[in-house]
Amino acid sequence: SIYSSNGKNNIDSLLSVSVKIREEIDHKQSIIGSKIIIGEYFLSKKDTLNAVENFNQAYILSVKHHSNYDILQSLELLSVSDKEKQVFYTEKYHKVKDSLYELEKATRNKFARIAYETDEIVEQNTILSKRNSYLLGGVLFTSLFALLIFVLFRLKIRNKELIYQQKEQNNIQQIQEL
């Protein structure tokens, strides 16, 4: 049976092998998880000394690698398993949890501010796009109006020239008739 003394040794060796493999590939998160699992295993076997040792190792690694979830988990397990330092670990657990909550709140506020500022910028861009469209329309309208006035002015001058030429031809014709 797996739960016999031979089964206990088998589980111990499998847990040790898993930690060694994870240490060989240097996967910090997995090593921390293994230490916690081994500590929980020893805690279930009423071996609090080994459990506390593994939880401490997990805590130290968690702090070293800034794994906030694992820090909380290892502190919680230490406060349950280490009766001598229970108050210390409980206080530390609450301090870390509160500081993580404040950090999370600050991060949420920062993201909310970024979202708000982004919305403001998008709104300003929309307003500027509308202004640019109106400005472009105004420039085009003014340009077309100026072109129309220029063409009309040119036609009027051309018309006056034609009228002048016609009068001259009429005058020449009248002179020739005389």
mmCIF file of C-alpha atoms in Angstrom:
data_model
loop_
_atom_site.group_PDB
_atom_site.id
_atom_site.type_symbol
_atom_site.label_atom_id
_atom_site.label_comp_id
_atom_site.label_asym_id
_atom_site.label_seq_id
_atom_site.Cartn_x
_atom_site.Cartn_y
_atom_site.Cartn_z
ATOM 1 C CA SER A 1 0.000 0.000 0.000
ATOM 2 C CA ILE A 2 1.123 3.563 -0.709
ATOM 3 C CA TYR A 3 0.329 4.609 2.881
ATOM 4 C CA SER A 4 2.524 2.002 4.531
ATOM 5 C CA SER A 5 5.983 2.880 5.790
ATOM 6 C CA ASN A 6 7.314 1.862 2.387
ATOM 7 C CA GLY A 7 4.695 4.115 0.760
ATOM 8 C CA LYS A 8 5.799 6.992 3.047
ATOM 9 C CA ASN A 9 9.385 6.586 1.902
ATOM 10 C CA ASN A 10 8.155 6.402 -1.688
ATOM 11 C CA ILE A 11 6.263 9.705 -1.328
ATOM 12 C CA ASP A 12 9.251 11.303 0.422
ATOM 13 C CA SER A 13 11.585 10.247 -2.376
ATOM 14 C CA LEU A 14 9.160 11.398 -5.099
ATOM 15 C CA LEU A 15 8.812 14.793 -3.443
ATOM 16 C CA SER A 16 12.586 15.074 -3.101
ATOM 17 C CA VAL A 17 13.072 14.085 -6.762
ATOM 18 C CA SER A 18 10.541 16.700 -7.884
ATOM 19 C CA VAL A 19 12.384 19.419 -5.925
ATOM 20 C CA LYS A 20 15.735 18.333 -7.381
ATOM 21 C CA ILE A 21 14.363 18.399 -10.929
ATOM 22 C CA ARG A 22 12.916 21.849 -10.400
ATOM 23 C CA GLU A 23 16.185 23.068 -8.910
ATOM 24 C CA GLU A 24 18.078 21.671 -11.918
ATOM 25 C CA ILE A 25 15.903 23.593 -14.365
ATOM 26 C CA ASP A 26 16.012 26.575 -11.970
ATOM 27 C CA HIS A 27 12.278 27.250 -12.019
ATOM 28 C CA LYS A 28 11.905 29.376 -8.896
ATOM 29 C CA GLN A 29 8.101 29.404 -8.762
ATOM 30 C CA SER A 30 7.961 25.601 -8.939
ATOM 31 C CA ILE A 31 10.622 25.212 -6.246
ATOM 32 C CA ILE A 32 8.609 27.430 -3.919
ATOM 33 C CA GLY A 33 5.455 25.451 -4.717
ATOM 34 C CA SER A 34 7.256 22.170 -4.040
ATOM 35 C CA LYS A 35 8.539 23.411 -0.689
ATOM 36 C CA ILE A 36 5.010 24.384 0.298
ATOM 37 C CA ILE A 37 3.600 21.029 -0.840
ATOM 38 C CA ILE A 38 6.332 19.139 1.048
ATOM 39 C CA GLY A 39 5.615 21.251 4.137
ATOM 40 C CA GLU A 40 1.908 20.475 3.856
ATOM 41 C CA TYR A 41 2.739 16.783 3.472
ATOM 42 C CA PHE A 42 4.865 16.836 6.635
ATOM 43 C CA LEU A 43 2.145 18.785 8.432
ATOM 44 C CA SER A 44 -0.391 16.114 7.505
ATOM 45 C CA LYS A 45 2.016 13.505 8.947
ATOM 46 C CA LYS A 46 2.253 15.544 12.189
ATOM 47 C CA ASP A 47 5.956 16.263 11.527
ATOM 48 C CA THR A 48 5.793 19.966 12.334
ATOM 49 C CA LEU A 49 9.568 20.406 12.543
ATOM 50 C CA ASN A 50 10.104 19.426 8.885
ATOM 51 C CA ALA A 51 6.916 21.234 7.880
ATOM 52 C CA VAL A 52 8.095 24.491 9.473
ATOM 53 C CA GLU A 53 11.529 24.076 7.889
ATOM 54 C CA ASN A 54 10.010 23.690 4.400
ATOM 55 C CA PHE A 55 7.584 26.569 4.946
ATOM 56 C CA ASN A 56 10.520 28.751 6.062
ATOM 57 C CA GLN A 57 12.478 27.808 2.942
ATOM 58 C CA ALA A 58 9.434 28.602 0.808
ATOM 59 C CA TYR A 59 9.036 31.942 2.599
ATOM 60 C CA ILE A 60 12.698 32.876 2.104
ATOM 61 C CA LEU A 61 12.563 31.952 -1.593
ATOM 62 C CA SER A 62 9.267 33.826 -2.008
ATOM 63 C CA VAL A 63 10.727 36.988 -0.529
ATOM 64 C CA LYS A 64 13.898 36.621 -2.603
ATOM 65 C CA HIS A 65 11.928 36.253 -5.851
ATOM 66 C CA HIS A 66 9.129 38.710 -4.974
ATOM 67 C CA SER A 67 6.372 36.117 -5.238
ATOM 68 C CA ASN A 68 3.647 37.866 -3.268
ATOM 69 C CA TYR A 69 1.093 35.058 -3.377
ATOM 70 C CA ASP A 70 3.661 32.545 -2.122
ATOM 71 C CA ILE A 71 4.810 34.921 0.623
ATOM 72 C CA LEU A 72 1.250 35.114 1.912
ATOM 73 C CA GLN A 73 0.707 31.377 1.600
ATOM 74 C CA SER A 74 3.950 30.466 3.385
ATOM 75 C CA LEU A 75 3.309 32.996 6.170
ATOM 76 C CA GLU A 76 -0.198 31.642 6.639
ATOM 77 C CA LEU A 77 1.101 28.072 6.847
ATOM 78 C CA LEU A 78 3.886 29.120 9.217
ATOM 79 C CA SER A 79 1.375 30.840 11.502
ATOM 80 C CA VAL A 80 -0.653 27.617 11.627
ATOM 81 C CA SER A 81 2.239 25.181 12.050
ATOM 82 C CA ASP A 82 4.805 27.053 14.195
ATOM 83 C CA LYS A 83 3.059 27.449 17.547
ATOM 84 C CA GLU A 84 6.063 29.199 19.171
ATOM 85 C CA LYS A 85 6.149 32.024 16.624
ATOM 86 C CA GLN A 86 2.470 31.975 15.684
ATOM 87 C CA VAL A 87 1.830 35.578 16.760
ATOM 88 C CA PHE A 88 4.919 36.811 14.877
ATOM 89 C CA TYR A 89 3.930 35.063 11.643
ATOM 90 C CA THR A 90 0.295 36.108 11.964
ATOM 91 C CA GLU A 91 1.254 39.763 12.412
ATOM 92 C CA LYS A 92 3.680 39.533 9.508
ATOM 93 C CA TYR A 93 0.999 37.858 7.387
ATOM 94 C CA HIS A 94 -1.452 40.689 8.079
ATOM 95 C CA LYS A 95 1.179 43.369 7.406
ATOM 96 C CA VAL A 96 2.111 41.789 4.079
ATOM 97 C CA LYS A 97 -1.531 41.279 3.150
ATOM 98 C CA ASP A 98 -2.337 44.908 4.001
ATOM 99 C CA SER A 99 0.665 46.221 2.074
ATOM 100 C CA LEU A 100 -0.278 44.073 -0.936
ATOM 101 C CA TYR A 101 -3.835 45.367 -0.699
ATOM 102 C CA GLU A 102 -2.557 48.959 -0.638
ATOM 103 C CA LEU A 103 -0.255 48.218 -3.576
ATOM 104 C CA GLU A 104 -3.134 46.641 -5.493
ATOM 105 C CA LYS A 105 -5.345 49.617 -4.684
ATOM 106 C CA ALA A 106 -2.654 52.044 -5.835
ATOM 107 C CA THR A 107 -2.196 50.051 -9.034
ATOM 108 C CA ARG A 108 -5.932 50.037 -9.676
ATOM 109 C CA ASN A 109 -6.040 53.794 -9.082
ATOM 110 C CA LYS A 110 -3.116 54.272 -11.444
ATOM 111 C CA PHE A 111 -4.849 52.238 -14.157
ATOM 112 C CA ALA A 112 -8.089 54.113 -13.559
ATOM 113 C CA ARG A 113 -6.249 57.422 -13.907
ATOM 114 C CA ILE A 114 -4.562 56.196 -17.100
ATOM 115 C CA ALA A 115 -7.930 55.097 -18.491
ATOM 116 C CA TYR A 116 -9.446 58.465 -17.586
ATOM 117 C CA GLU A 117 -6.566 60.390 -19.150
ATOM 118 C CA THR A 118 -6.767 58.186 -22.237
ATOM 119 C CA ASP A 119 -10.473 58.936 -22.546
ATOM 120 C CA GLU A 120 -9.725 62.649 -22.236
ATOM 121 C CA ILE A 121 -7.059 62.430 -24.935
ATOM 122 C CA VAL A 122 -9.398 60.497 -27.211
ATOM 123 C CA GLU A 123 -12.077 63.150 -26.661
ATOM 124 C CA GLN A 124 -9.571 65.942 -27.390
ATOM 125 C CA ASN A 125 -8.449 64.124 -30.538
ATOM 126 C CA THR A 126 -12.068 63.856 -31.660
ATOM 127 C CA ILE A 127 -12.588 67.573 -31.064
ATOM 128 C CA LEU A 128 -9.361 68.411 -32.912
ATOM 129 C CA SER A 129 -10.347 66.156 -35.807
ATOM 130 C CA LYS A 130 -13.688 67.945 -36.067
ATOM 131 C CA ARG A 131 -11.933 71.326 -35.932
ATOM 132 C CA ASN A 132 -9.514 70.225 -38.621
ATOM 133 C CA SER A 133 -12.404 69.035 -40.769
ATOM 134 C CA TYR A 134 -14.197 72.352 -40.341
ATOM 135 C CA LEU A 135 -10.991 74.245 -41.028
ATOM 136 C CA LEU A 136 -10.318 72.194 -44.158
ATOM 137 C CA GLY A 137 -13.896 72.747 -45.310
ATOM 138 C CA GLY A 138 -13.546 76.484 -44.658
ATOM 139 C CA VAL A 139 -10.273 76.675 -46.562
ATOM 140 C CA LEU A 140 -11.739 74.747 -49.501
ATOM 141 C CA PHE A 141 -14.867 76.903 -49.522
ATOM 142 C CA THR A 142 -12.803 80.094 -49.349
ATOM 143 C CA SER A 143 -10.482 78.832 -52.098
ATOM 144 C CA LEU A 144 -13.408 77.929 -54.345
ATOM 145 C CA PHE A 145 -15.058 81.267 -53.630
ATOM 146 C CA ALA A 146 -11.815 83.123 -54.446
ATOM 147 C CA LEU A 147 -11.400 81.064 -57.630
ATOM 148 C CA LEU A 148 -14.991 81.841 -58.621
ATOM 149 C CA ILE A 149 -14.451 85.556 -58.015
ATOM 150 C CA PHE A 150 -11.204 85.396 -60.017
ATOM 151 C CA VAL A 151 -12.921 83.600 -62.905
ATOM 152 C CA LEU A 152 -15.829 86.073 -62.841
ATOM 153 C CA PHE A 153 -13.430 89.001 -62.724
ATOM 154 C CA ARG A 154 -11.468 87.547 -65.656
ATOM 155 C CA LEU A 155 -14.700 87.000 -67.600
ATOM 156 C CA LYS A 156 -15.819 90.571 -66.895
ATOM 157 C CA ILE A 157 -12.474 91.944 -68.086
ATOM 158 C CA ARG A 158 -12.644 89.693 -71.164
ATOM 159 C CA ASN A 159 -16.201 90.825 -71.789
ATOM 160 C CA LYS A 160 -15.123 94.494 -71.553
ATOM 161 C CA GLU A 161 -12.277 93.803 -73.979
ATOM 162 C CA LEU A 162 -14.707 92.181 -76.428
ATOM 163 C CA ILE A 163 -17.140 95.082 -76.096
ATOM 164 C CA TYR A 164 -14.246 97.521 -76.664
ATOM 165 C CA GLN A 165 -13.097 95.570 -79.743
ATOM 166 C CA GLN A 166 -16.643 95.472 -81.060
ATOM 167 C CA LYS A 167 -16.976 99.227 -80.593
ATOM 168 C CA GLU A 168 -13.673 99.736 -82.353
ATOM 169 C CA GLN A 169 -14.774 97.577 -85.258
ATOM 170 C CA ASN A 170 -18.038 99.459 -85.403
ATOM 171 C CA ASN A 171 -16.100 102.736 -85.384
ATOM 172 C CA ILE A 172 -13.766 101.457 -88.114
ATOM 173 C CA GLN A 173 -16.753 100.296 -90.122
ATOM 174 C CA GLN A 174 -18.473 103.642 -89.743
ATOM 175 C CA ILE A 175 -15.298 105.449 -90.786
ATOM 176 C CA GLN A 176 -14.993 103.225 -93.844
ATOM 177 C CA GLU A 177 -18.612 103.852 -94.725
ATOM 178 C CA LEU A 178 -18.057 107.542 -94.540
#
